[in-house]
mmCIF file of C-alpha atoms in Angstrom:
data_model
loop_
_atom_site.group_PDB
_atom_site.id
_atom_site.type_symbol
_atom_site.label_atom_id
_atom_site.label_comp_id
_atom_site.label_asym_id
_atom_site.label_seq_id
_atom_site.Cartn_x
_atom_site.Cartn_y
_atom_site.Cartn_z
ATOM 1 C CA MET T 1 14.807 -3.142 23.099
ATOM 2 C CA HIS T 2 16.074 -6.449 21.823
ATOM 3 C CA ALA T 3 15.710 -6.960 18.090
ATOM 4 C CA ALA T 4 15.799 -10.210 16.174
ATOM 5 C CA ASP T 5 15.574 -10.546 12.419
ATOM 6 C CA SER T 6 14.984 -13.216 9.829
ATOM 7 C CA SER T 7 18.633 -14.178 9.917
ATOM 8 C CA SER T 8 17.959 -15.985 13.196
ATOM 9 C CA SER T 9 17.335 -19.579 12.229
ATOM 10 C CA SER T 10 17.192 -21.071 15.701
ATOM 11 C CA SER T 11 14.007 -22.897 16.602
ATOM 12 C CA ARG T 12 14.160 -21.644 20.195
ATOM 13 C CA PRO T 13 11.392 -19.283 21.366
ATOM 14 C CA PHE T 14 12.210 -15.571 21.160
ATOM 15 C CA VAL T 15 10.352 -14.871 24.425
ATOM 16 C CA ASN T 16 11.781 -15.996 27.749
ATOM 17 C CA SER T 17 9.368 -18.713 28.854
ATOM 18 C CA SER T 18 10.837 -18.707 32.361
ATOM 19 C CA ASP T 19 9.509 -15.173 32.907
ATOM 20 C CA SER T 20 6.134 -15.422 34.631
ATOM 21 C CA ARG T 21 4.798 -12.192 33.150
ATOM 22 C CA PRO T 22 2.080 -12.431 30.469
ATOM 23 C CA ARG T 23 3.489 -12.718 26.942
ATOM 24 C CA VAL T 24 1.807 -10.585 24.264
ATOM 25 C CA CYS T 25 2.710 -11.180 20.628
ATOM 26 C CA ILE T 26 1.602 -8.579 18.090
ATOM 27 C CA LEU T 27 1.618 -9.521 14.404
ATOM 28 C CA GLY T 28 1.900 -6.537 12.088
ATOM 29 C CA GLY T 29 3.733 -3.248 12.578
ATOM 30 C CA GLY T 30 1.270 -0.832 11.029
ATOM 31 C CA PHE T 31 -0.563 1.839 13.010
ATOM 32 C CA GLY T 32 -2.639 -0.696 14.925
ATOM 33 C CA GLY T 33 0.207 -3.028 15.836
ATOM 34 C CA LEU T 34 2.813 -0.391 16.667
ATOM 35 C CA TYR T 35 0.533 1.755 18.800
ATOM 36 C CA THR T 36 -0.844 -1.287 20.615
ATOM 37 C CA ALA T 37 2.694 -2.328 21.530
ATOM 38 C CA ILE T 38 3.629 1.137 22.807
ATOM 39 C CA LYS T 39 0.339 1.596 24.673
ATOM 40 C CA LEU T 40 0.756 -1.722 26.479
ATOM 41 C CA GLU T 41 4.201 -0.592 27.567
ATOM 42 C CA LEU T 42 2.983 2.789 28.843
ATOM 43 C CA LEU T 43 -0.019 1.538 30.837
ATOM 44 C CA MET T 44 0.200 1.181 34.602
ATOM 45 C CA TRP T 45 0.243 -2.503 35.592
ATOM 46 C CA PRO T 46 0.098 -4.326 38.932
ATOM 47 C CA ARG T 47 3.449 -5.659 40.095
ATOM 48 C CA GLY T 48 4.465 -8.684 38.037
ATOM 49 C CA LYS T 49 1.628 -8.243 35.542
ATOM 50 C CA LYS T 50 3.261 -5.947 33.014
ATOM 51 C CA PRO T 51 3.399 -8.017 29.822
ATOM 52 C CA GLN T 52 6.396 -8.962 27.718
ATOM 53 C CA VAL T 53 5.547 -7.447 24.348
ATOM 54 C CA THR T 54 6.903 -8.778 21.071
ATOM 55 C CA LEU T 55 6.144 -7.026 17.787
ATOM 56 C CA VAL T 56 6.565 -8.975 14.539
ATOM 57 C CA ASP T 57 6.729 -7.444 11.073
ATOM 58 C CA GLN T 58 8.400 -8.618 7.882
ATOM 59 C CA GLY T 59 9.640 -5.109 7.117
ATOM 60 C CA GLU T 60 12.402 -3.114 8.762
ATOM 61 C CA ARG T 61 10.446 0.142 8.687
ATOM 62 C CA PHE T 62 7.157 1.543 9.877
ATOM 63 C CA ILE T 63 5.391 3.234 6.946
ATOM 64 C CA PHE T 64 3.485 6.412 7.746
ATOM 65 C CA LYS T 65 1.162 6.064 4.769
ATOM 66 C CA PRO T 66 -0.560 9.468 5.028
ATOM 67 C CA LEU T 67 2.804 10.999 4.082
ATOM 68 C CA LEU T 68 3.844 8.417 1.501
ATOM 69 C CA TYR T 69 2.599 10.596 -1.365
ATOM 70 C CA GLU T 70 4.860 13.419 -0.242
ATOM 71 C CA LEU T 71 7.899 11.426 -1.338
ATOM 72 C CA ILE T 72 6.709 11.793 -4.927
ATOM 73 C CA ASN T 73 7.170 15.548 -5.032
ATOM 74 C CA GLY T 74 10.007 15.807 -2.523
ATOM 75 C CA THR T 75 8.089 17.578 0.254
ATOM 76 C CA ALA T 76 9.037 14.859 2.763
ATOM 77 C CA GLN T 77 12.176 12.848 3.426
ATOM 78 C CA ALA T 78 12.375 9.069 3.667
ATOM 79 C CA TRP T 79 13.291 9.149 7.371
ATOM 80 C CA GLU T 80 10.143 11.167 8.089
ATOM 81 C CA VAL T 81 7.832 8.802 6.232
ATOM 82 C CA ALA T 82 9.486 5.480 7.036
ATOM 83 C CA PRO T 83 11.503 5.415 10.268
ATOM 84 C CA THR T 84 12.896 2.061 11.328
ATOM 85 C CA PHE T 85 11.216 0.064 14.075
ATOM 86 C CA ALA T 86 14.562 0.079 15.859
ATOM 87 C CA GLN T 87 14.394 3.874 16.078
ATOM 88 C CA LEU T 88 10.761 4.018 17.143
ATOM 89 C CA LEU T 89 11.017 1.301 19.776
ATOM 90 C CA ALA T 90 14.412 2.293 21.190
ATOM 91 C CA PRO T 91 12.889 3.978 24.298
ATOM 92 C CA TYR T 92 10.824 0.905 25.181
ATOM 93 C CA PRO T 93 11.638 -2.669 26.294
ATOM 94 C CA ILE T 94 9.624 -4.049 23.394
ATOM 95 C CA GLN T 95 11.150 -6.890 21.417
ATOM 96 C CA PHE T 96 10.960 -6.402 17.655
ATOM 97 C CA VAL T 97 11.285 -9.409 15.388
ATOM 98 C CA GLN T 98 11.707 -8.816 11.660
ATOM 99 C CA ASP T 99 10.389 -11.990 10.107
ATOM 100 C CA LYS T 100 7.511 -13.512 8.172
ATOM 101 C CA VAL T 101 4.808 -15.474 9.965
ATOM 102 C CA LEU T 102 4.194 -18.957 8.614
ATOM 103 C CA GLU T 103 1.691 -20.327 11.096
ATOM 104 C CA VAL T 104 -0.128 -19.616 14.340
ATOM 105 C CA GLN T 105 -0.489 -22.670 16.566
ATOM 106 C CA PRO T 106 -2.982 -22.018 19.400
ATOM 107 C CA GLU T 107 -3.270 -24.407 22.346
ATOM 108 C CA GLN T 108 -6.515 -25.771 23.809
ATOM 109 C CA LEU T 109 -8.824 -24.373 21.174
ATOM 110 C CA LEU T 110 -12.203 -23.101 22.300
ATOM 111 C CA LYS T 111 -15.442 -23.601 20.405
ATOM 112 C CA THR T 112 -15.478 -19.871 19.686
ATOM 113 C CA GLY T 113 -12.173 -20.236 17.836
ATOM 114 C CA GLY T 114 -9.983 -18.700 20.500
ATOM 115 C CA SER T 115 -7.480 -20.321 22.816
ATOM 116 C CA ALA T 116 -7.657 -20.884 26.554
ATOM 117 C CA THR T 117 -3.912 -20.987 27.149
ATOM 118 C CA GLY T 118 -2.197 -19.064 24.348
ATOM 119 C CA GLY T 119 -0.007 -20.754 21.770
ATOM 120 C CA SER T 120 2.964 -20.108 19.522
ATOM 121 C CA VAL T 121 3.821 -18.371 16.264
ATOM 122 C CA ARG T 122 6.052 -20.159 13.772
ATOM 123 C CA LEU T 123 8.353 -17.909 11.738
ATOM 124 C CA ALA T 124 9.929 -18.289 8.308
ATOM 125 C CA SER T 125 13.393 -18.137 9.870
ATOM 126 C CA GLY T 126 12.652 -21.284 11.841
ATOM 127 C CA GLY T 127 12.108 -19.481 15.132
ATOM 128 C CA THR T 128 8.990 -19.529 17.283
ATOM 129 C CA ILE T 129 7.321 -17.010 19.557
ATOM 130 C CA GLU T 130 5.286 -18.315 22.468
ATOM 131 C CA TYR T 131 2.410 -16.144 23.614
ATOM 132 C CA ASP T 132 -0.362 -15.883 26.150
ATOM 133 C CA TRP T 133 -2.190 -13.217 24.164
ATOM 134 C CA LEU T 134 -2.057 -12.714 20.420
ATOM 135 C CA VAL T 135 -2.871 -9.479 18.588
ATOM 136 C CA VAL T 136 -3.373 -9.819 14.827
ATOM 137 C CA SER T 137 -2.926 -6.482 13.068
ATOM 138 C CA LEU T 138 -1.681 -7.481 9.636
ATOM 139 C CA GLY T 139 -3.550 -4.827 7.650
ATOM 140 C CA ALA T 140 -4.915 -5.327 4.153
ATOM 141 C CA ALA T 141 -3.401 -6.719 0.979
ATOM 142 C CA ALA T 142 -3.860 -5.389 -2.535
ATOM 143 C CA ASP T 143 -6.455 -7.318 -4.510
ATOM 144 C CA PRO T 144 -6.347 -7.345 -8.335
ATOM 145 C CA ARG T 145 -9.889 -8.781 -8.352
ATOM 146 C CA GLY T 146 -9.195 -10.968 -11.335
ATOM 147 C CA VAL T 147 -8.739 -8.082 -13.772
ATOM 148 C CA PRO T 148 -6.556 -9.214 -16.699
ATOM 149 C CA GLY T 149 -3.090 -7.680 -16.811
ATOM 150 C CA VAL T 150 -2.969 -6.058 -13.371
ATOM 151 C CA ARG T 151 -0.396 -8.398 -11.884
ATOM 152 C CA GLU T 152 1.722 -8.304 -15.041
ATOM 153 C CA HIS T 153 1.700 -4.562 -15.681
ATOM 154 C CA ALA T 154 1.138 -2.992 -12.276
ATOM 155 C CA HIS T 155 3.197 -1.955 -9.273
ATOM 156 C CA PRO T 156 1.861 -1.424 -5.718
ATOM 157 C CA PHE T 157 2.043 1.880 -3.862
ATOM 158 C CA VAL T 158 2.261 0.811 -0.242
ATOM 159 C CA SER T 159 5.916 0.968 0.794
ATOM 160 C CA LEU T 160 8.917 3.287 0.849
ATOM 161 C CA GLU T 161 10.378 1.403 -2.109
ATOM 162 C CA ASP T 162 7.142 1.852 -4.065
ATOM 163 C CA ALA T 163 7.114 5.607 -3.500
ATOM 164 C CA GLU T 164 10.768 5.945 -4.482
ATOM 165 C CA TYR T 165 10.084 3.893 -7.589
ATOM 166 C CA VAL T 166 7.172 6.109 -8.617
ATOM 167 C CA ALA T 167 9.265 9.233 -8.093
ATOM 168 C CA GLN T 168 11.896 7.779 -10.425
ATOM 169 C CA GLN T 169 9.317 7.033 -13.100
ATOM 170 C CA LEU T 170 7.859 10.539 -12.903
ATOM 171 C CA ALA T 171 11.371 11.918 -13.235
ATOM 172 C CA ALA T 172 11.715 9.854 -16.412
ATOM 173 C CA TYR T 173 8.499 11.394 -17.759
ATOM 174 C CA GLU T 174 9.861 14.849 -16.980
ATOM 175 C CA ALA T 175 13.038 13.986 -18.874
ATOM 176 C CA ARG T 176 10.973 12.893 -21.860
ATOM 177 C CA ALA T 177 9.172 16.208 -21.869
ATOM 178 C CA ALA T 178 12.471 18.102 -21.644
ATOM 179 C CA LEU T 179 13.702 16.252 -24.742
ATOM 180 C CA GLY T 180 10.588 17.231 -26.656
ATOM 181 C CA GLN T 181 9.283 13.667 -26.841
ATOM 182 C CA PRO T 182 5.535 12.946 -26.847
ATOM 183 C CA PRO T 183 4.209 13.378 -23.309
ATOM 184 C CA ALA T 184 3.149 10.417 -21.210
ATOM 185 C CA THR T 185 -0.366 10.026 -19.865
ATOM 186 C CA VAL T 186 -0.780 9.107 -16.214
ATOM 187 C CA ALA T 187 -4.224 7.680 -15.489
ATOM 188 C CA VAL T 188 -5.261 7.572 -11.857
ATOM 189 C CA VAL T 189 -8.074 5.047 -11.531
ATOM 190 C CA GLY T 190 -10.434 5.534 -8.624
ATOM 191 C CA ALA T 191 -11.559 8.886 -7.246
ATOM 192 C CA GLY T 192 -11.795 8.256 -3.533
ATOM 193 C CA TYR T 193 -9.641 10.192 -1.103
ATOM 194 C CA ALA T 194 -6.460 8.278 -1.967
ATOM 195 C CA GLY T 195 -7.021 8.549 -5.712
ATOM 196 C CA VAL T 196 -7.761 12.268 -5.597
ATOM 197 C CA GLU T 197 -4.715 12.892 -3.423
ATOM 198 C CA ILE T 198 -2.315 11.010 -5.647
ATOM 199 C CA ALA T 199 -3.802 12.615 -8.772
ATOM 200 C CA ALA T 200 -3.197 16.027 -7.225
ATOM 201 C CA VAL T 201 0.397 15.206 -6.258
ATOM 202 C CA VAL T 202 1.201 13.750 -9.669
ATOM 203 C CA GLY T 203 -0.616 16.586 -11.414
ATOM 204 C CA GLU T 204 1.363 19.165 -9.462
ATOM 205 C CA ARG T 205 4.672 17.568 -10.380
ATOM 206 C CA LEU T 206 3.884 16.857 -14.031
ATOM 207 C CA LYS T 207 1.879 19.983 -14.818
ATOM 208 C CA GLY T 208 2.652 20.963 -18.399
ATOM 209 C CA LYS T 209 4.916 17.920 -18.845
ATOM 210 C CA ALA T 210 2.432 15.041 -19.071
ATOM 211 C CA ARG T 211 -1.275 14.434 -19.196
ATOM 212 C CA VAL T 212 -2.851 13.342 -15.911
ATOM 213 C CA VAL T 213 -6.302 11.751 -16.003
ATOM 214 C CA LEU T 214 -8.492 10.791 -13.046
ATOM 215 C CA LEU T 215 -10.897 7.975 -13.931
ATOM 216 C CA THR T 216 -13.813 6.779 -11.811
ATOM 217 C CA PRO T 217 -16.821 4.525 -12.457
ATOM 218 C CA GLY T 218 -18.913 6.855 -10.312
ATOM 219 C CA MET T 219 -20.649 9.942 -11.589
ATOM 220 C CA GLN T 220 -18.518 12.235 -9.415
ATOM 221 C CA ILE T 221 -15.305 12.170 -7.437
ATOM 222 C CA LEU T 222 -15.280 11.735 -3.658
ATOM 223 C CA GLU T 223 -18.825 10.407 -3.670
ATOM 224 C CA ALA T 224 -18.825 9.927 0.108
ATOM 225 C CA ALA T 225 -17.522 13.431 0.813
ATOM 226 C CA PRO T 226 -19.607 16.531 1.657
ATOM 227 C CA PRO T 227 -20.529 18.587 -1.460
ATOM 228 C CA GLY T 228 -18.313 21.509 -0.463
ATOM 229 C CA GLN T 229 -15.291 19.282 -0.035
ATOM 230 C CA ARG T 230 -15.966 17.578 -3.356
ATOM 231 C CA GLU T 231 -16.261 20.877 -5.204
ATOM 232 C CA ALA T 232 -13.036 22.168 -3.662
ATOM 233 C CA ALA T 233 -11.233 18.998 -4.738
ATOM 234 C CA GLU T 234 -12.543 19.334 -8.293
ATOM 235 C CA GLN T 235 -11.357 22.921 -8.503
ATOM 236 C CA ALA T 236 -7.935 21.991 -7.141
ATOM 237 C CA LEU T 237 -7.530 19.162 -9.661
ATOM 238 C CA GLN T 238 -8.644 21.337 -12.553
ATOM 239 C CA SER T 239 -6.186 24.064 -11.527
ATOM 240 C CA LEU T 240 -3.410 21.449 -11.778
ATOM 241 C CA GLY T 241 -4.561 20.435 -15.244
ATOM 242 C CA VAL T 242 -5.915 17.036 -14.191
ATOM 243 C CA ASP T 243 -8.627 15.728 -16.535
ATOM 244 C CA ILE T 244 -11.536 14.201 -14.593
ATOM 245 C CA MET T 245 -13.443 11.430 -16.377
ATOM 246 C CA THR T 246 -16.481 10.134 -14.495
ATOM 247 C CA GLY T 247 -18.694 7.172 -15.378
ATOM 248 C CA TRP T 248 -15.868 4.979 -16.736
ATOM 249 C CA LYS T 249 -14.837 1.566 -15.444
ATOM 250 C CA VAL T 250 -11.472 0.089 -16.409
ATOM 251 C CA THR T 251 -11.800 -3.515 -17.536
ATOM 252 C CA ALA T 252 -8.296 -4.675 -18.522
ATOM 253 C CA VAL T 253 -4.606 -3.859 -18.454
ATOM 254 C CA ARG T 254 -3.045 -4.540 -21.840
ATOM 255 C CA SER T 255 -0.020 -3.543 -23.845
ATOM 256 C CA VAL T 256 -0.680 -1.917 -27.195
ATOM 257 C CA ALA T 257 0.340 -5.157 -28.904
ATOM 258 C CA GLU T 258 -2.092 -7.163 -26.776
ATOM 259 C CA ALA T 259 -4.878 -4.662 -27.395
ATOM 260 C CA ALA T 260 -4.244 -4.821 -31.154
ATOM 261 C CA ALA T 261 -4.474 -8.600 -31.070
ATOM 262 C CA VAL T 262 -7.770 -8.438 -29.184
ATOM 263 C CA ALA T 263 -9.137 -5.830 -31.612
ATOM 264 C CA ALA T 264 -8.138 -7.957 -34.600
ATOM 265 C CA ALA T 265 -9.919 -10.957 -33.152
ATOM 266 C CA GLN T 266 -13.048 -9.009 -32.228
ATOM 267 C CA PRO T 267 -13.216 -5.907 -34.439
ATOM 268 C CA ALA T 268 -16.863 -5.161 -33.722
ATOM 269 C CA ALA T 269 -16.413 -5.364 -29.985
ATOM 270 C CA ALA T 270 -13.287 -3.250 -30.232
ATOM 271 C CA ASP T 271 -15.161 -0.487 -32.040
ATOM 272 C CA GLU T 272 -17.881 -0.461 -29.405
ATOM 273 C CA ALA T 273 -15.367 -0.342 -26.554
ATOM 274 C CA ALA T 274 -13.160 2.385 -28.076
ATOM 275 C CA ASP T 275 -12.019 4.847 -25.425
ATOM 276 C CA PRO T 276 -10.346 8.261 -25.387
ATOM 277 C CA LEU T 277 -7.053 6.960 -23.991
ATOM 278 C CA THR T 278 -6.372 4.203 -26.543
ATOM 279 C CA GLY T 279 -3.166 4.603 -28.525
ATOM 280 C CA ARG T 280 -1.423 6.881 -26.081
ATOM 281 C CA GLN T 281 1.429 6.151 -23.713
ATOM 282 C CA THR T 282 -0.415 5.693 -20.460
ATOM 283 C CA SER T 283 0.498 5.144 -16.835
ATOM 284 C CA ILE T 284 -2.155 3.955 -14.446
ATOM 285 C CA TYR T 285 -2.371 4.649 -10.767
ATOM 286 C CA GLN T 286 -4.992 2.071 -9.871
ATOM 287 C CA GLN T 287 -6.845 2.460 -6.648
ATOM 288 C CA THR T 288 -6.585 -1.045 -5.287
ATOM 289 C CA THR T 289 -3.271 -2.770 -5.754
ATOM 290 C CA ALA T 290 -0.730 -1.660 -8.302
ATOM 291 C CA ALA T 291 -0.400 0.710 -11.193
ATOM 292 C CA SER T 292 0.726 0.280 -14.708
ATOM 293 C CA ASN T 293 2.420 2.261 -17.397
ATOM 294 C CA GLY T 294 -0.476 2.934 -19.678
ATOM 295 C CA SER T 295 -2.546 -0.017 -18.631
ATOM 296 C CA SER T 296 -6.051 -0.598 -17.437
ATOM 297 C CA SER T 297 -7.832 -2.294 -14.608
ATOM 298 C CA ASP T 298 -11.361 -3.061 -13.478
ATOM 299 C CA TYR T 299 -11.920 -1.635 -10.008
ATOM 300 C CA SER T 300 -15.316 -0.254 -9.178
ATOM 301 C CA THR T 301 -14.464 0.157 -5.474
ATOM 302 C CA PRO T 302 -10.777 1.153 -5.406
ATOM 303 C CA GLN T 303 -8.759 1.019 -2.210
ATOM 304 C CA GLN T 304 -5.027 1.398 -2.801
ATOM 305 C CA PRO T 305 -3.380 3.518 -5.520
ATOM 306 C CA PHE T 306 -1.222 1.936 -8.229
ATOM 307 C CA THR T 307 1.926 3.231 -9.796
ATOM 308 C CA PRO T 308 3.507 3.092 -13.254
ATOM 309 C CA ILE T 309 6.084 0.522 -14.321
ATOM 310 C CA SER T 310 8.590 1.984 -16.768
ATOM 311 C CA PRO T 311 8.425 4.492 -19.616
ATOM 312 C CA ALA T 312 11.065 2.451 -21.430
ATOM 313 C CA VAL T 313 8.763 -0.484 -22.103
ATOM 314 C CA ALA T 314 6.145 -0.651 -24.855
ATOM 315 C CA PRO T 315 3.191 1.649 -24.180
ATOM 316 C CA TYR T 316 -0.088 0.331 -22.882
ATOM 317 C CA THR T 317 -3.721 1.090 -23.602
ATOM 318 C CA VAL T 318 -6.581 1.654 -21.193
ATOM 319 C CA GLN T 319 -9.698 -0.341 -21.963
ATOM 320 C CA LEU T 320 -12.797 1.328 -20.553
ATOM 321 C CA GLU T 321 -16.500 0.646 -20.316
ATOM 322 C CA PRO T 322 -19.091 3.304 -19.573
#
């Protein structure tokens, strides 16, 4: 395998254009991109038709997200959850390029939006990758959906660094409890599979040391799951001391100071919107982009869990609506 990274600033193509074999460029090194690259390499091809495969990702590591939660409670090691692309692709003649894609420039555009003759990919480093076939497998991005305070007070949970950061924050909460300080409250917003899983992992680690709350706008957790699976999940969460609050939608992420200012400006509205988490140190794991340390968000259809920021900063309040 030949690897190139973002330190390469040459404008020359990464793929050998003199090679007559088809050139396949794959953008994104998640499950779809990585397994497509390896599968193309393993298939049987007619002589001279086996493609040159180039995989592009802006990260150095492949993230096995189903195990990412296990880094929180130490049941998995970083090398198990996030091996490098260099390690994974070492047995294959697949070129890995660590870089950020700026633009895709197809040639001879078709009316359907495709290209008749391939094109090129322009990279942030200044390099280009010429291709005959392009695979776009960039995955999904966290979406704050316009909820006030999410970007300011939240942290994503999608990478190795995110998981390590969350583990550090939970360790800080454990230290607080050991010193006899008031316990933190970790609010996991969104009760789909990801939300329930992270609530269980956090609840297991912080049992008896902090309050863990699972919030959902639905009337039950795991609404798409079979009844038996849902009941088993509820029992597991309750055994870990996780409080389940159904029928609540988070509408903002605010610090206590910000919430006080809003309440002073609109006292009547503040009374009507009073919620059981106000006034406590809170950490939110929000199910769509990032989490906050005692903050709130408005996500009726959560996707990606959020993590807390820092217990050292001023506490936050969760604003809810039934």
